Each structure stands twice: as C-alpha cells, then as structure tokens.
Short mmCIF file of C-alpha atoms in Angstrom, two decimals:
data_model
loop_
_atom_site.label_atom_id
_atom_site.label_comp_id
_atom_site.label_asym_id
_atom_site.label_seq_id
_atom_site.Cartn_x
_atom_site.Cartn_y
_atom_site.Cartn_z
CA MET A 2 161.34 240.28 445.90
CA PRO A 3 159.50 241.72 442.49
CA ARG A 4 158.19 238.56 440.58
CA LYS A 5 160.37 237.75 437.74
CA ILE A 6 159.64 236.17 434.65
CA ILE A 7 162.11 233.25 433.45
CA ALA A 8 162.10 231.45 430.03
CA SER A 9 164.35 228.85 429.19
CA LEU A 10 164.68 227.11 425.70
CA PHE A 11 166.45 224.54 424.19
CA ILE A 12 168.59 225.94 421.42
CA SER A 13 171.08 224.84 418.86
CA LEU A 14 174.10 226.08 417.72
CA ASP A 15 172.59 228.17 414.62
CA GLY A 16 169.89 229.08 416.79
CA VAL A 17 167.07 226.69 416.05
CA VAL A 18 164.45 226.25 419.00
CA GLU A 19 161.81 223.92 417.12
CA ALA A 20 161.18 220.12 417.53
CA PRO A 21 164.31 219.93 420.56
CA ASP A 22 162.59 216.28 420.92
CA GLN A 23 164.60 215.53 417.63
CA TRP A 24 167.97 216.35 418.32
CA HIS A 25 168.60 217.27 422.22
CA PHE A 26 167.92 214.06 424.31
CA PRO A 27 171.63 212.76 423.03
CA TYR A 28 172.60 215.85 424.93
CA PHE A 29 170.46 215.31 428.43
CA ASN A 30 172.12 214.63 431.57
CA GLU A 31 171.90 215.38 435.20
CA GLU A 32 173.76 218.71 435.11
CA MET A 33 170.89 219.61 432.54
CA GLY A 34 168.49 218.15 434.51
CA ALA A 35 169.19 219.92 437.48
CA ALA A 36 169.41 223.43 435.65
CA VAL A 37 166.03 222.86 434.02
CA GLY A 38 164.93 222.16 437.70
CA ALA A 39 166.03 224.83 438.96
CA SER A 40 164.68 227.32 436.63
CA LEU A 41 161.15 226.28 437.87
CA ASN A 42 161.93 225.69 441.69
CA THR A 43 160.80 229.06 442.30
CA ALA A 44 157.98 229.53 440.01
CA GLU A 45 154.30 229.45 440.82
CA VAL A 46 153.01 230.08 437.21
CA LEU A 47 153.62 228.42 433.91
CA LEU A 48 153.15 230.48 430.57
CA PHE A 49 152.33 228.55 427.24
CA GLY A 50 151.73 228.73 423.76
CA ARG A 51 149.33 226.73 422.10
CA GLY A 52 151.68 224.34 420.77
CA THR A 53 153.80 223.75 423.64
CA TYR A 54 150.96 223.66 426.07
CA ASP A 55 149.42 220.67 424.02
CA SER A 56 152.82 218.90 423.72
CA PHE A 57 153.30 219.16 427.28
CA ALA A 58 149.58 218.14 428.48
CA GLY A 59 149.90 215.21 426.01
CA ALA A 60 152.86 214.10 427.81
CA TRP A 61 153.23 215.03 431.55
CA PRO A 62 149.89 214.06 433.22
CA GLU A 63 149.94 210.40 431.68
CA ARG A 64 153.91 210.24 433.34
CA GLU A 65 152.80 211.56 436.89
CA ALA A 66 150.19 208.42 436.32
CA ALA A 67 152.78 206.15 435.18
CA GLY A 68 154.81 206.58 438.67
CA GLY A 69 158.50 206.21 436.88
CA GLU A 70 161.42 208.19 437.52
CA ASP A 71 159.96 211.50 436.35
CA ALA A 72 156.52 211.40 437.92
CA GLY A 73 158.52 213.78 440.63
CA PHE A 74 158.93 216.31 438.20
CA ALA A 75 155.73 215.48 436.42
CA LYS A 76 153.61 216.31 439.46
CA GLN A 77 155.61 219.41 439.99
CA LEU A 78 154.44 220.76 436.61
CA GLY A 79 151.19 219.41 436.83
CA ASP A 80 150.63 221.28 440.47
CA LEU A 81 151.44 225.17 439.02
CA ARG A 82 149.11 227.22 437.51
CA LYS A 83 149.33 227.56 434.03
CA ILE A 84 148.20 229.68 431.69
CA VAL A 85 147.64 229.53 427.66
CA PHE A 86 147.74 231.66 425.24
CA SER A 87 145.57 231.24 422.04
CA ARG A 88 143.11 232.82 419.81
CA GLN A 89 140.66 229.84 420.22
CA ARG A 90 138.70 229.35 422.73
CA LEU A 91 140.36 225.79 424.15
CA GLU A 92 138.94 223.19 426.40
CA LEU A 93 142.12 222.55 428.58
CA SER A 94 142.22 219.21 430.66
CA TRP A 95 145.55 219.24 432.31
CA ARG A 96 144.69 220.53 436.12
CA ASN A 97 145.55 223.90 436.90
CA SER A 98 145.32 225.02 433.54
CA GLU A 99 143.39 228.27 432.50
CA GLN A 100 143.51 230.09 428.98
CA ALA A 101 144.79 234.00 429.29
CA ARG A 102 142.40 236.75 429.14
CA GLY A 103 144.08 239.20 427.08
CA ASP A 104 147.11 239.27 424.98
CA VAL A 105 150.45 238.40 426.14
CA ALA A 106 152.05 242.12 427.10
CA GLU A 107 149.05 242.66 429.43
CA VAL A 108 148.67 239.36 431.26
CA ALA A 109 152.47 239.28 431.94
CA ALA A 110 152.36 242.68 433.15
CA ALA A 111 149.37 242.33 435.16
CA LEU A 112 150.88 238.83 437.07
CA LYS A 113 154.29 240.91 437.52
CA ALA A 114 152.30 243.01 439.69
CA GLU A 115 150.78 240.13 442.09
CA PRO A 116 152.37 238.65 444.82
CA GLY A 117 154.05 235.43 444.83
CA GLY A 118 156.58 233.13 443.16
CA ASP A 119 158.19 233.51 439.66
CA ILE A 120 156.47 233.26 436.18
CA ALA A 121 158.12 230.69 434.04
CA LEU A 122 158.19 229.58 430.31
CA SER A 123 159.45 226.56 429.00
CA GLY A 124 159.54 226.63 425.04
CA SER A 125 156.67 228.92 423.74
CA VAL A 126 158.60 230.76 421.36
CA SER A 127 156.15 233.05 420.28
CA VAL A 128 155.02 234.07 424.00
CA VAL A 129 159.10 234.50 424.20
CA ARG A 130 159.19 236.98 421.79
CA GLN A 131 156.46 238.86 422.40
CA LEU A 132 157.93 239.41 426.44
CA LEU A 133 161.17 240.02 424.68
CA ALA A 134 159.46 242.67 422.46
CA ALA A 135 157.57 244.24 425.73
CA GLY A 136 160.85 244.35 427.88
CA LEU A 137 158.76 241.83 430.33
CA LEU A 138 161.31 238.95 430.21
CA ASP A 139 163.46 239.38 433.37
CA GLU A 140 165.65 236.32 432.42
CA LEU A 141 166.26 234.72 429.06
CA HIS A 142 168.10 230.84 429.75
CA LEU A 143 169.64 229.13 426.98
CA LEU A 144 170.98 225.83 427.05
CA VAL A 145 173.09 226.03 423.63
CA HIS A 146 173.51 222.27 422.39
CA PRO A 147 177.16 221.80 420.09
CA ILE A 148 174.82 220.61 416.79
CA ALA A 149 173.91 222.77 413.84
CA VAL A 150 170.61 221.91 413.11
CA ARG A 151 170.27 223.75 410.03
CA LYS A 152 166.28 223.61 409.66
CA GLY A 153 163.50 224.95 411.91
CA MET A 154 162.20 227.91 413.75
CA ARG A 155 164.86 229.85 415.05
CA LEU A 156 164.30 231.83 418.54
CA PHE A 157 165.00 235.23 416.74
CA ASP A 158 163.32 236.11 413.35
CA GLU A 159 164.69 238.56 410.95
CA GLY A 160 163.47 242.62 410.50
CA GLU A 161 162.78 243.27 414.13
CA PRO A 162 164.58 245.50 416.73
CA SER A 163 167.47 244.30 417.87
CA ILE A 164 167.26 243.01 421.42
CA PRO A 165 170.68 243.90 423.75
CA LEU A 166 170.60 241.52 426.75
CA ARG A 167 173.62 241.01 429.33
CA LEU A 168 175.19 237.55 430.26
CA LEU A 169 174.33 236.73 434.17
CA LYS A 170 175.83 233.36 434.38
CA SER A 171 177.31 230.77 432.30
CA GLU A 172 178.50 227.39 432.68
CA THR A 173 179.44 224.16 430.49
CA PHE A 174 178.26 220.64 431.02
CA ALA A 175 180.46 217.35 430.20
CA THR A 176 178.34 216.98 426.98
CA GLY A 177 179.45 220.46 425.64
CA VAL A 178 176.10 222.37 426.53
CA LEU A 179 176.36 225.87 427.71
CA ASN A 180 173.80 226.89 430.42
CA LEU A 181 173.74 230.65 429.37
CA VAL A 182 171.40 233.40 431.49
CA TYR A 183 170.62 236.67 429.93
CA GLY A 184 168.83 239.76 431.25
CA PRO A 185 167.95 243.13 429.52
CA ASP A 186 170.53 245.11 429.23
CA THR A 187 169.46 248.75 430.31
CA ALA A 188 172.97 250.19 429.27
CA PRO A 189 174.28 248.57 426.02
CA PRO A 190 177.66 249.26 424.63
CA THR A 191 177.97 252.23 422.32
CA GLY A 192 180.56 253.02 419.79
CA GLY A 193 181.25 252.14 416.08
CA TYR A 194 184.23 251.31 413.81
CA GLU A 195 186.37 254.16 414.90
CA GLU A 196 186.43 253.17 418.67
CA ALA A 197 186.47 249.50 417.80
CA VAL A 198 190.27 250.07 415.59
CA ALA A 199 191.21 252.28 418.64
CA ALA A 200 190.96 249.50 421.48
CA LEU A 201 192.33 246.92 418.51
CA GLY A 202 195.87 249.40 419.19
CA GLU A 203 195.39 249.67 423.10
#
C-alpha cells in the first residue's frame, strides 16, 4: 500500500488549536490515549514545525529517561525518524532528528514516493496547512473538545481557498470529545440555494 500522511490535532469547538496544554488535559482519558497511539502505530516518520518540535523535544526524552507510565510512548516517539521544518539552521538533540532539506510540499511528496510506513504529524499547524493546500494530506484526525477556548490560533485561517473534506470515521468519547477522521473529497457536493430549497420540499 502507498504511504499515507496522517495529521492529528487537538482542537476546540471554536476551532482553536493553539496551546492545547492549557485546555486539553481535563478531557484526556483511555479512549483518547488509544486514538492518539493508533495514529502513530503505522508511522515510521514524524513531521514537525519548529515550535511543536521544540515542545516535544523538551519533554519526551526526559519522560523516556524517567521510566514512568508514559515512558513506552516516549520511546516510541524517540525511535521514529523525525523531520523538522524551519527557515533557521537548527541543532537537534533528540535522537533520529534531522532538519528538512526543501519546503514542506517537496519533502512530503518525496517521502510519500518512498516505500515504508506512514508519515505522521501531531500539532505543527503551519505544516498541516501547507500539506492541505498542496493536496498531500491523506487523513486529518481532529479530536474536537467540547470547549470554546475563544482565543488563540485556529486551524483554518481566513482568506485562503476552501478545502473540501470527506468524513471517513467518527466516534464520541465518554468525555464528549469527538474523534473525527477526514480525507480529501475529490468529488464534493455541488448545487446552490435552489437545490437546497428543492431538497427541503421533498
């Protein structure tokens, strides 16, 4: 099977994806842990923007070394190949990390053409946006939290072309979090106001 690029994001009801550490944890449970783990189980490569990489690299190596409950997950992250996008020259200390050589679209397209496991992202909103715009993202996993954060960066910014998506899977967790999986919609619905009115009359 061809490689897929799969992005996973924590997102609020009003579309905020920034600083989930400030609103996400009250909703974390075993169901969410299983969903997050499943999105990484088929991955061999992780893509990162600079900010998300710094956040992960500042936490997970220490958690792996500490040997706590999440040490296994931390080791899983550490063992994966990690590619970081940044305009600045980086010194990367987390094992198996490298700086991307090229822009997001060219690097992602080249990775998809190679054999191997899937390519995953967790967070890294700027990278997700560029992959969506380039038509390279195969699955978008959104863990929608039942909270309106009301401040912070949203996943989709204004002024860009629309991106039709198709719902592939949905489930509801006990916390009220929705686990929604979308893929690109190559044949989105068509029609306008008249068709909508006609549908109401049926």
